[in-house]
Tab-separated table of C-alpha atoms and ligand atoms in Angstrom:
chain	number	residue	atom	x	y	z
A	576	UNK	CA	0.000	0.000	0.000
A	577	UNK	CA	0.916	3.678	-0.831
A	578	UNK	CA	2.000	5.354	2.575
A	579	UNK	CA	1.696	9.049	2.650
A	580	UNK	CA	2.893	11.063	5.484
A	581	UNK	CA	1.349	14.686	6.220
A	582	UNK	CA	1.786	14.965	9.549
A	583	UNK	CA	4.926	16.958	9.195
A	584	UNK	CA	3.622	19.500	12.164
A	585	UNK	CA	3.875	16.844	14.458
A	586	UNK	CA	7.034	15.245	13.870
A	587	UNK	CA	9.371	15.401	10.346
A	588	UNK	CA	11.424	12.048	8.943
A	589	UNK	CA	15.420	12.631	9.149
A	590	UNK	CA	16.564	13.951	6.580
A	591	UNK	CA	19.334	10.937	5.330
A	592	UNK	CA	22.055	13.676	5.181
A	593	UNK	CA	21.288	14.735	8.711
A	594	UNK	CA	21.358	10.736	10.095
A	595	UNK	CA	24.806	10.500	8.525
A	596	UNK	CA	26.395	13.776	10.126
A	597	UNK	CA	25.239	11.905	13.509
A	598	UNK	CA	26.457	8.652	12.877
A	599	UNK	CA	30.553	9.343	14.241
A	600	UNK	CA	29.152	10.433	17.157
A	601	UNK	CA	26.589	7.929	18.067
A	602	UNK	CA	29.899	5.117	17.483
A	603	UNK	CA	33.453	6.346	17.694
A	604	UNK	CA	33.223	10.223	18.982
A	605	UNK	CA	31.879	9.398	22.051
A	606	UNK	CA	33.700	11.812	23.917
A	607	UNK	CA	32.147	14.201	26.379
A	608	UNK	CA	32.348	17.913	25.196
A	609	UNK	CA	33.368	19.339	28.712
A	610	UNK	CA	36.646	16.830	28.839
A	611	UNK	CA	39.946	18.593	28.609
A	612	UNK	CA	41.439	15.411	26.932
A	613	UNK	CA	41.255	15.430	23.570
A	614	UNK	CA	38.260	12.781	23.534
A	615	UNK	CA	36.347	15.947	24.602
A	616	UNK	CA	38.520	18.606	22.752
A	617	UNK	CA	37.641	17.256	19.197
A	618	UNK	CA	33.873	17.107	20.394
A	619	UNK	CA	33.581	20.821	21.761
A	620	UNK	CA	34.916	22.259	18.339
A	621	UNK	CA	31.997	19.751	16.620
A	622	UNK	CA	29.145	21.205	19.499
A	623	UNK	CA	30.483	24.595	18.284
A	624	UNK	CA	30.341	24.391	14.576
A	625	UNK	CA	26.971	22.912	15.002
A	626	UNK	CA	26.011	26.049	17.532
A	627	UNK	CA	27.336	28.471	14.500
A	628	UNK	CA	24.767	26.614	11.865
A	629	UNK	CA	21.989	26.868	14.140
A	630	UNK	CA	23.067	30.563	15.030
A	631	UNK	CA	22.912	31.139	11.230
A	632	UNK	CA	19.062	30.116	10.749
A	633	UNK	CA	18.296	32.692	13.230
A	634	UNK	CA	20.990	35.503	11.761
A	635	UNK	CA	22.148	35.283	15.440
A	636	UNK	CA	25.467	35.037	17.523
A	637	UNK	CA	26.406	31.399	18.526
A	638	UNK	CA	27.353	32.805	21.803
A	639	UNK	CA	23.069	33.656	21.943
A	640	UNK	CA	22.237	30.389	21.536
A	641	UNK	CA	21.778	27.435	24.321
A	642	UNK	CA	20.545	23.955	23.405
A	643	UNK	CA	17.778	22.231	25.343
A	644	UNK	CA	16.366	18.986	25.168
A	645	UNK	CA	13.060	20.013	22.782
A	646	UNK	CA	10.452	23.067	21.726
A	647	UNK	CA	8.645	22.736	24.962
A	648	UNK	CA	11.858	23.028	27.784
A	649	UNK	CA	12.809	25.841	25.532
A	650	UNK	CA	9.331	27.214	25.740
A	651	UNK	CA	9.375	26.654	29.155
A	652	UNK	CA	12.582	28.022	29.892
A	653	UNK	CA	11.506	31.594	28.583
A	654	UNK	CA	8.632	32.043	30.433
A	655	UNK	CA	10.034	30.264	33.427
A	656	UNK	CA	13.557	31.664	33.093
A	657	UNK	CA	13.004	35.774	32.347
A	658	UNK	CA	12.963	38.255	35.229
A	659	UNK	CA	12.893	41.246	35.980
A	660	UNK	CA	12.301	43.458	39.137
A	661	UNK	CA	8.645	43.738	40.262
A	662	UNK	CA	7.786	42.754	36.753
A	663	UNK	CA	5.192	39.356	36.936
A	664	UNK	CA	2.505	39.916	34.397
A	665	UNK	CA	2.638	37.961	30.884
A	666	UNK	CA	0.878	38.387	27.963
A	667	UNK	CA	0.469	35.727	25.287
A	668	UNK	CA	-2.590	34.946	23.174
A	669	UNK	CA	-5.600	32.008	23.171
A	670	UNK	CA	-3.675	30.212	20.476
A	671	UNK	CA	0.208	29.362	21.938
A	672	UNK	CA	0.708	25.536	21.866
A	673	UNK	CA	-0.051	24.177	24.638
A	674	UNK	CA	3.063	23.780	26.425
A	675	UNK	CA	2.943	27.936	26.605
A	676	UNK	CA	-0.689	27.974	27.460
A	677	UNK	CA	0.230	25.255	30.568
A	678	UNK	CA	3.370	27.108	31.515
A	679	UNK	CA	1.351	30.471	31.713
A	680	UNK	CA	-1.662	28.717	33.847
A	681	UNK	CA	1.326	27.308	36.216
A	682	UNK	CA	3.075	30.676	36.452
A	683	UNK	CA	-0.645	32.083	37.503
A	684	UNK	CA	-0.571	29.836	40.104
A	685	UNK	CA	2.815	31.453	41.483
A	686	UNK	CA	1.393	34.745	41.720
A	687	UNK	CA	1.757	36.039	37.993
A	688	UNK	CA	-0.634	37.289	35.973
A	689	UNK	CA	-1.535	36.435	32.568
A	690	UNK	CA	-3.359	38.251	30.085
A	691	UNK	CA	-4.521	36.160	26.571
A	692	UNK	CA	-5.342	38.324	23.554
A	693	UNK	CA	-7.733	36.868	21.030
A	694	UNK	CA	-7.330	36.605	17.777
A	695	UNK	CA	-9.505	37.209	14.481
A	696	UNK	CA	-11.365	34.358	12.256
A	697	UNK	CA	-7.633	33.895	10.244
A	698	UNK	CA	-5.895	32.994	13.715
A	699	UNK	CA	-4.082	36.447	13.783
A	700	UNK	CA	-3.552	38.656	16.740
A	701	UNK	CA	-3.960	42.183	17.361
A	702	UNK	CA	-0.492	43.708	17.696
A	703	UNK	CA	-3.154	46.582	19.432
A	704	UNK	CA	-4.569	44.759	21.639
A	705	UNK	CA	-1.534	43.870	22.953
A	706	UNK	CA	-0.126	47.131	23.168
A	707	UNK	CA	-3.126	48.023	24.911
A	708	UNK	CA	-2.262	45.205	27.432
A	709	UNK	CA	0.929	46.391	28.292
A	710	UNK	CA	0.877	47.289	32.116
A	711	UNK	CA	3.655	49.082	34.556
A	712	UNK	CA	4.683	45.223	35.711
A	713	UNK	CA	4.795	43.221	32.262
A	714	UNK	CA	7.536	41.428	31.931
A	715	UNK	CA	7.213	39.451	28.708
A	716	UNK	CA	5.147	39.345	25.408
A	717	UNK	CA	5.181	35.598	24.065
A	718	UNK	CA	3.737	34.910	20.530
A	719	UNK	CA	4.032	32.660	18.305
A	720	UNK	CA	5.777	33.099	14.876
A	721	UNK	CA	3.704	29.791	12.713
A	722	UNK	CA	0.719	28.611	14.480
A	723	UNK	CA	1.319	24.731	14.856
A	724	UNK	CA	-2.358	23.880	13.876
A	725	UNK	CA	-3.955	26.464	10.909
A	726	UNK	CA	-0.155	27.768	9.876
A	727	UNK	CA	-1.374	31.319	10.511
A	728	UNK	CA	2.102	33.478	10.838
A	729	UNK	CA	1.465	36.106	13.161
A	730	UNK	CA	2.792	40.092	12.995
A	731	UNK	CA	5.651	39.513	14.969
A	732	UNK	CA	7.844	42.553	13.801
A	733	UNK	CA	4.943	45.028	14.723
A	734	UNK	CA	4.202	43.142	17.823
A	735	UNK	CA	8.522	43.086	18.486
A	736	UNK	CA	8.656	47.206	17.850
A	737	UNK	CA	5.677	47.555	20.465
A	738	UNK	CA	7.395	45.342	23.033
A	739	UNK	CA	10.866	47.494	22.433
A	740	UNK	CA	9.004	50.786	22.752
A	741	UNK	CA	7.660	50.334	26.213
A	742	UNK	CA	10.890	48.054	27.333
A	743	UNK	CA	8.699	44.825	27.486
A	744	UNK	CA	10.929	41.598	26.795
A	745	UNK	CA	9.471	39.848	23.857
A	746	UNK	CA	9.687	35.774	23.004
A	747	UNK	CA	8.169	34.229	19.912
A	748	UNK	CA	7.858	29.940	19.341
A	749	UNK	CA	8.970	29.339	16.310
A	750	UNK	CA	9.249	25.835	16.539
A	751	UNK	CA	6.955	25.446	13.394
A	752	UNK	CA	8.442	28.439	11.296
A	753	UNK	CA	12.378	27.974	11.432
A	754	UNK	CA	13.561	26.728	8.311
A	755	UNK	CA	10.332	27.102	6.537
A	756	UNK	CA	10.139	30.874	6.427
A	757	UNK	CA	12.771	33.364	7.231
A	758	UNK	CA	13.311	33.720	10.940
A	759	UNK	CA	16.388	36.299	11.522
A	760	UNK	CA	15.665	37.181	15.032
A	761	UNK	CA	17.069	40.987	13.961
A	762	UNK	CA	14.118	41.366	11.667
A	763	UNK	CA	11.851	39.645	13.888
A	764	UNK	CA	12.532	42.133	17.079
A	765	UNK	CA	12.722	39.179	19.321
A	766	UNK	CA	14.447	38.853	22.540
A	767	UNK	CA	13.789	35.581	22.901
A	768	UNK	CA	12.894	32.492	20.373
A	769	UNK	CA	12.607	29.223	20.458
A	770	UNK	CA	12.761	26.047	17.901
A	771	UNK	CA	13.550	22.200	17.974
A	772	UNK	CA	15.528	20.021	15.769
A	773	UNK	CA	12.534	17.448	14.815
A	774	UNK	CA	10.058	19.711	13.097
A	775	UNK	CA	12.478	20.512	10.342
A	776	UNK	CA	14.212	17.118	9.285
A	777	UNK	CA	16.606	17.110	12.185
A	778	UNK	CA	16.577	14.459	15.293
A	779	UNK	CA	13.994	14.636	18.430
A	780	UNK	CA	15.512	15.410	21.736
A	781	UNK	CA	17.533	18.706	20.856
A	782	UNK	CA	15.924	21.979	20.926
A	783	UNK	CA	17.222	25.611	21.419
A	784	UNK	CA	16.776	28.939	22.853
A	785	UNK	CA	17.623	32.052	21.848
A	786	UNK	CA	18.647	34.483	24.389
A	787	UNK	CA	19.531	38.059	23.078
A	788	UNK	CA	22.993	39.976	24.768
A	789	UNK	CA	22.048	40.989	28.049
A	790	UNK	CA	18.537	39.398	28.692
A	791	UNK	CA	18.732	38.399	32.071
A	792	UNK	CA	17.978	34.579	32.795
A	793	UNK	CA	17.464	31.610	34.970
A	794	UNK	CA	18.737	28.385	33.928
A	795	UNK	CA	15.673	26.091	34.353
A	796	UNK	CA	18.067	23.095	34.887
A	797	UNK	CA	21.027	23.977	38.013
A	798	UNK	CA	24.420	21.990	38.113
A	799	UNK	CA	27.246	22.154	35.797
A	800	UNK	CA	28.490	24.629	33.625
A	801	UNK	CA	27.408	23.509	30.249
A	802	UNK	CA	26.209	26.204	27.998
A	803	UNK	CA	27.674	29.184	29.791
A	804	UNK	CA	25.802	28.018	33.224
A	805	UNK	CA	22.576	28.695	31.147
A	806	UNK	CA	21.197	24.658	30.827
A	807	UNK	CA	23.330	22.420	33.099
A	808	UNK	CA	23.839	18.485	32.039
A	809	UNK	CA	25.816	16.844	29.386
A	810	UNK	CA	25.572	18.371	25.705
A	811	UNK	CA	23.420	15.626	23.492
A	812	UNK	CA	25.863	15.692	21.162
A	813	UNK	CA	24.635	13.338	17.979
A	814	UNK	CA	21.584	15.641	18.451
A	815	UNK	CA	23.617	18.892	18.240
A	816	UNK	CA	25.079	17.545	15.124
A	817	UNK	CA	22.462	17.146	13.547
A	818	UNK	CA	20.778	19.991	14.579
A	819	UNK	CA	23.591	21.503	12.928
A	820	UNK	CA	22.778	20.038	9.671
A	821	UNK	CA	19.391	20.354	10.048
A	822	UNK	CA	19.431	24.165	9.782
A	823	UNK	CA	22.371	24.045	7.739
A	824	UNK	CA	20.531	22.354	4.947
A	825	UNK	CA	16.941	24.117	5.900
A	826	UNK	CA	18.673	27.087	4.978
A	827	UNK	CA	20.237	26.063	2.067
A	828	UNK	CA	17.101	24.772	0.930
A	829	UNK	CA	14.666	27.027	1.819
A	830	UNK	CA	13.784	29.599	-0.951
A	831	UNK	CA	12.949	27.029	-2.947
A	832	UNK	CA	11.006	24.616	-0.444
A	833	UNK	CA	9.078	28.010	0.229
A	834	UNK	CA	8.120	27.924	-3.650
A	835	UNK	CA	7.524	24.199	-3.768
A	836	UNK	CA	5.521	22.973	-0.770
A	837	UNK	CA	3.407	26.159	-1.635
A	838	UNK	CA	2.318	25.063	-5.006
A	839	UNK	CA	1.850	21.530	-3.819
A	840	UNK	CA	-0.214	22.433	-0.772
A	841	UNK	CA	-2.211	24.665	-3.060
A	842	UNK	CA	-3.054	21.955	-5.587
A	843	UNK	CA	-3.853	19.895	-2.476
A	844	UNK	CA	-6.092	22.539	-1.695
A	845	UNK	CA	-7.377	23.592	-4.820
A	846	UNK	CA	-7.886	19.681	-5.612
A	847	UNK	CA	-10.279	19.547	-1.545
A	848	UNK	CA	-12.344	22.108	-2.807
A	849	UNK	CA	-13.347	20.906	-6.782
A	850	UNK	CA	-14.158	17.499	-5.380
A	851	UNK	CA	-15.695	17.887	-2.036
A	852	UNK	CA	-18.364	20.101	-1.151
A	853	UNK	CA	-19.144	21.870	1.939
A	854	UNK	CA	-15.527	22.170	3.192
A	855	UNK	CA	-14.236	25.598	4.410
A	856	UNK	CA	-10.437	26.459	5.000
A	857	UNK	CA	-9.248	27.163	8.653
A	858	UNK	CA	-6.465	29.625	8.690
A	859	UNK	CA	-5.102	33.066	7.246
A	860	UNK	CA	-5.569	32.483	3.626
A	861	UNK	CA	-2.237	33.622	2.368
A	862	UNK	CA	-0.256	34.723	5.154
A	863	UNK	CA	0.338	30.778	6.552
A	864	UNK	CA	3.316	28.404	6.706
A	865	UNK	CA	4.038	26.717	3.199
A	866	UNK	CA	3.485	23.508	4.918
A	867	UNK	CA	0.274	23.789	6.809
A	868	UNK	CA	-3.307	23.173	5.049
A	869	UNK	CA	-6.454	23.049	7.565
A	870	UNK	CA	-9.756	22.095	6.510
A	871	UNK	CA	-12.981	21.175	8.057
A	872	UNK	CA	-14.819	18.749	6.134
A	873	UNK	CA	-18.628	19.691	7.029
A	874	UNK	CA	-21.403	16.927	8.559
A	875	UNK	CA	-18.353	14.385	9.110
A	876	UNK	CA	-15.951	13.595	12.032
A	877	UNK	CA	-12.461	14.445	11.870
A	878	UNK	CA	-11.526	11.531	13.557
A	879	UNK	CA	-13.303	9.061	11.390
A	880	UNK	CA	-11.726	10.660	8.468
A	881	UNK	CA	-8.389	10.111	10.503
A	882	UNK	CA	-8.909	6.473	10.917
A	883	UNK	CA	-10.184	5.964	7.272
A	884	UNK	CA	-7.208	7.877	5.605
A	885	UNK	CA	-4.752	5.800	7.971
A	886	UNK	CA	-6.414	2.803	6.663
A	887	UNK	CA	-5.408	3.777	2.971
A	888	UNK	CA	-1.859	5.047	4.452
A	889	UNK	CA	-2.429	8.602	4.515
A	890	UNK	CA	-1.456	10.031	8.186
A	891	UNK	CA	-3.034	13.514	8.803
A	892	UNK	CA	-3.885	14.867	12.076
A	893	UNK	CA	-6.992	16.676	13.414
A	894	UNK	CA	-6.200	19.749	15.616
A	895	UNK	CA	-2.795	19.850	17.670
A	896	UNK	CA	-1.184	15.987	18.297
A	897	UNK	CA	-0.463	17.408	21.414
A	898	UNK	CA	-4.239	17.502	22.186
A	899	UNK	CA	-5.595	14.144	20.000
A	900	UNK	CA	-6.768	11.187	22.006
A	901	UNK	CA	-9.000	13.319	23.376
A	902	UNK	CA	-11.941	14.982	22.169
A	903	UNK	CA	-11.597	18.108	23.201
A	904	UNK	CA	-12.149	20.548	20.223
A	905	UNK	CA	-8.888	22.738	19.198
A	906	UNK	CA	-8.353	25.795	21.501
A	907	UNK	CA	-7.099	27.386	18.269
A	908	UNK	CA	-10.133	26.751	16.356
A	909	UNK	CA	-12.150	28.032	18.984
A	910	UNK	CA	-10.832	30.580	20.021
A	911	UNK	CA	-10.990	31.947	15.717
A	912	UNK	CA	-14.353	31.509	17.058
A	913	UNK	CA	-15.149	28.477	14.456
A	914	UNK	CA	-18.491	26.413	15.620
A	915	UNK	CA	-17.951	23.133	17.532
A	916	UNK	CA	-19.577	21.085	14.812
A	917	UNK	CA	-17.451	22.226	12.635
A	918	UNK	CA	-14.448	22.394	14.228
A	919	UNK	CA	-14.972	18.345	15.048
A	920	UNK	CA	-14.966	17.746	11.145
A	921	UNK	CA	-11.044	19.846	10.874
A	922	UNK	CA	-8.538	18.076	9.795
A	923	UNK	CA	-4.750	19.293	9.214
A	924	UNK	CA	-2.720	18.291	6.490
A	925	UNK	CA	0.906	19.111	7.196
A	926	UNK	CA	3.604	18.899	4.528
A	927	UNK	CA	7.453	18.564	4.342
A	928	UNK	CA	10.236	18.121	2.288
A	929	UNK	CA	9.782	14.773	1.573
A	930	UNK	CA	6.703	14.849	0.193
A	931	UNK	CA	5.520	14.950	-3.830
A	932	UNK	CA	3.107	16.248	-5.772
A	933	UNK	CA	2.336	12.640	-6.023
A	934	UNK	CA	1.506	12.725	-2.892
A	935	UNK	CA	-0.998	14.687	-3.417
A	936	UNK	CA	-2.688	13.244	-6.209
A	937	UNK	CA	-3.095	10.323	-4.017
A	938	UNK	CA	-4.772	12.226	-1.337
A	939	UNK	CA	-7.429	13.523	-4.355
A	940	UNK	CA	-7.769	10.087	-5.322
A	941	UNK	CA	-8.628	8.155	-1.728
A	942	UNK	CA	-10.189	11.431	0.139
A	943	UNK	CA	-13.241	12.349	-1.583
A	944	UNK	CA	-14.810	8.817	-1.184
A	945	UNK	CA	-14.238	8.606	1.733
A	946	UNK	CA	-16.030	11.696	2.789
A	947	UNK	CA	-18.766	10.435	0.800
A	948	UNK	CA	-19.458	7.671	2.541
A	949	UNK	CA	-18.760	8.889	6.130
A	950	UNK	CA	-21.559	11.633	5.028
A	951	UNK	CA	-23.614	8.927	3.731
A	952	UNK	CA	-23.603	7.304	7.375
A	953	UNK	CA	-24.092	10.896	8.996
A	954	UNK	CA	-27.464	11.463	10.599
A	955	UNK	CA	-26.709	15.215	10.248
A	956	UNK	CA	-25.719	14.908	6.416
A	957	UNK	CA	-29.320	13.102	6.226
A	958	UNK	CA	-31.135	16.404	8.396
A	959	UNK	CA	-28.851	18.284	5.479
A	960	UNK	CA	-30.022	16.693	2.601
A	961	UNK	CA	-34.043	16.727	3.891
A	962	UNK	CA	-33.740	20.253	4.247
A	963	UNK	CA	-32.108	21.069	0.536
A	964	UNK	CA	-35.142	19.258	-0.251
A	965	UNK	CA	-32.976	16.383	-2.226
B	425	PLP	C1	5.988	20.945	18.236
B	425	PLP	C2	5.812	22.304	18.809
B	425	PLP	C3	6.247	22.620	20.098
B	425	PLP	C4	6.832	21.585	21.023
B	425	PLP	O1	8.054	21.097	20.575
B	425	PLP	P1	8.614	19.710	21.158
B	425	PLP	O2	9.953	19.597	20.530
B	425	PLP	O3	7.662	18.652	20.721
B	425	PLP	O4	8.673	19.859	22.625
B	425	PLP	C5	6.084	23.900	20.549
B	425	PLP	N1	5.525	24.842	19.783
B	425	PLP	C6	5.102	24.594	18.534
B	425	PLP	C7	4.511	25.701	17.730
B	425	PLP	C8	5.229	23.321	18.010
B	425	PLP	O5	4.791	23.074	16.782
């Protein structure tokens, strides 16, 4: 059977180049980074070449950048990590994956306060409405760059001049956005960003932070001295590496990924909407990640539409992964104010750079019958159909 994999918001496949960068150093350089023998010498100038690749993404200094172990201890590390005196009140917005949303609901239950803007029907937020949040004790202004679920890629640069004009320390996850759209933190106005190695071709377990010259931090993890005292414990060092090359070859790549995935996901698109009717897009038309397509599929369940694509090999998700397994409709969704009937017939096709146009043709082929006869079954496709007097 034809396997098909657009789940690439959840997790992407290793790219082949990446797995052999790590190879040495999951075998021979074994060496531990912090060593002063040269087991460790000939490791630290590997940890720092990668550091200078991922720095390079981001249009950063290496010495700004600290690896952690994924997106979320990153995440978590900027909210939990930034201080400042008699500053405790964040603002973020209804949409922030949820390990920002969970970290801000902890931190209100240590005496911050938390204020979460809204955002239109297209997922976007106010830069206004966040200026008008902006009290004497705000401390940070965390938004994300590429919304994880609808792609929606918010105003960052407005919302980063706004934070620098009233001296407000401003983090963006970009965990779905680096190496799919330009992320140069200068551009961006960001103090703070975060990303993770497995959402663009590189390994799971290796994340980083940036930290801009002179924000003041606390490490969330106490002990040694690895990355300038900032995250203590021994460097994951095949992950660094291919980190490395992940960005490396994002970068290399992307201007004409950008191009590529765009035209593909649009024919995907295009394709949803000639064959099946009563199906609406979720998400800023134009202004979305090249790799993000969400759709809700009217008078059907997402999740049978799951099940019945994996059946045929196709993976897709429906809202975050983070929140599936549970029925619980999408906190994104419904906070773009989208109905709950609808928002249980959403599903999100995610692409990457492994993926073809054929790919996609596939999709076209298996999709639309499927939605047929899941509507066929549907006791509110049959209330539909009475009332359109068929
Ligand atoms: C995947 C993701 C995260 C979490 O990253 P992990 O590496 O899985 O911890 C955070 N934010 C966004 C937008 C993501 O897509």
């Amino acid at each position: 059977m034809k396997k098909v994999y657009l789940d690439n918001n959840a997790t992407t496949p290793l790219d082949p180049e990446v797995l052999e960068a790590m190879m040495p150093f999951l075998k021979e350089d074994f060496g531990n980074p912090s060593s002063v023998h040269q087991f460790g010498r000939t490791i630290r100038v590997k940890v720092e070449e990668a550091r200078e690749k991922v720095a390079e993404i981001l249009g950063a200094d290496p010495l700004e950048i600290v690896f952690t172990s994924c997106g979320s201890e990153s995440n978590n590390m900027a909210l939990k990590g930034i201080y400042k005196k008699n500053c405790n009140h964040i603002i973020t917005s209804q949409i922030e994956h949820p390990c920002i949303i969970e970290t801000c609901q902890f931190l209100e239950t240590h005496g911050y306060e938390v204020t979460y803007v809204s955002v239109d029907k297209y997922g976007t937020v106010n830069p206004q409405e966040i200026e008008e949040s902006i009290k004497e004790n705000t401390l940070l202004i965390t938004i994300m760059h590429g919304n994880n679920e609808i792609g929606t890629i918010q105003p960052i640069k407005e919302i980063g001049e706004i934070a620098k004009r009233h001296g407000v320390y401003f983090h963006t996850d970009a965990v779905q956005s680096v190496g799919k759209v330009p992320t140069k933190v200068d551009d961006l106005g960001v103090n703070l960003l975060s990303l993770a190695g497995h959402k663009l071709h590189g390994p799971k377990g290796i994340g980083a932070i940036y930290i801009r010259k002179k924000t003041r931090m606390h490490p969330l993890i106490s002990g040694g001295h690895q990355e300038r005292k900032r995250r203590a414990g021994t460097e994951n060092v095949p992950g660094i590496i291919g980190f490395g090359k992940a960005c490396e070859i994002a970068q290399r790549e992307m201007e004409n990924e950008l191009k590529r995935l765009t035209s593909i996901r649009e024919s995907l698109f295009k394709g949803i909407m000639e064959k099946i009717p009563h199906v609406q897009l979720n998400g800023h038309p134009t202004n979305r990640l090249p790799t993000t397509l969400n759709m809700s599929f009217k008078y059907v369940e997402g999740e049978s539409l799951l099940i019945n694509l994996d059946l045929k090999g196709v993976a897709v998700s429906t809202g975050s992964a983070c929140s599936s397994g549970s029925l619980e409709p999408s906190h994104v969704l419904l906070a773009m104010k989208i109905p709950p009937e609808i928002i249980h017939g959403s599903l999100r096709f995610s692409l990457g750079r492994f993926n073809k146009e054929e790919d996609i043709d596939y999709v076209l082929e298996v999709l639309p019958p499927i939605v047929e006869k899941m509507r066929e079954m549907s006791p509110l496709w049959e209330e539909k159909k009475t009332v359109m007097g068929k």
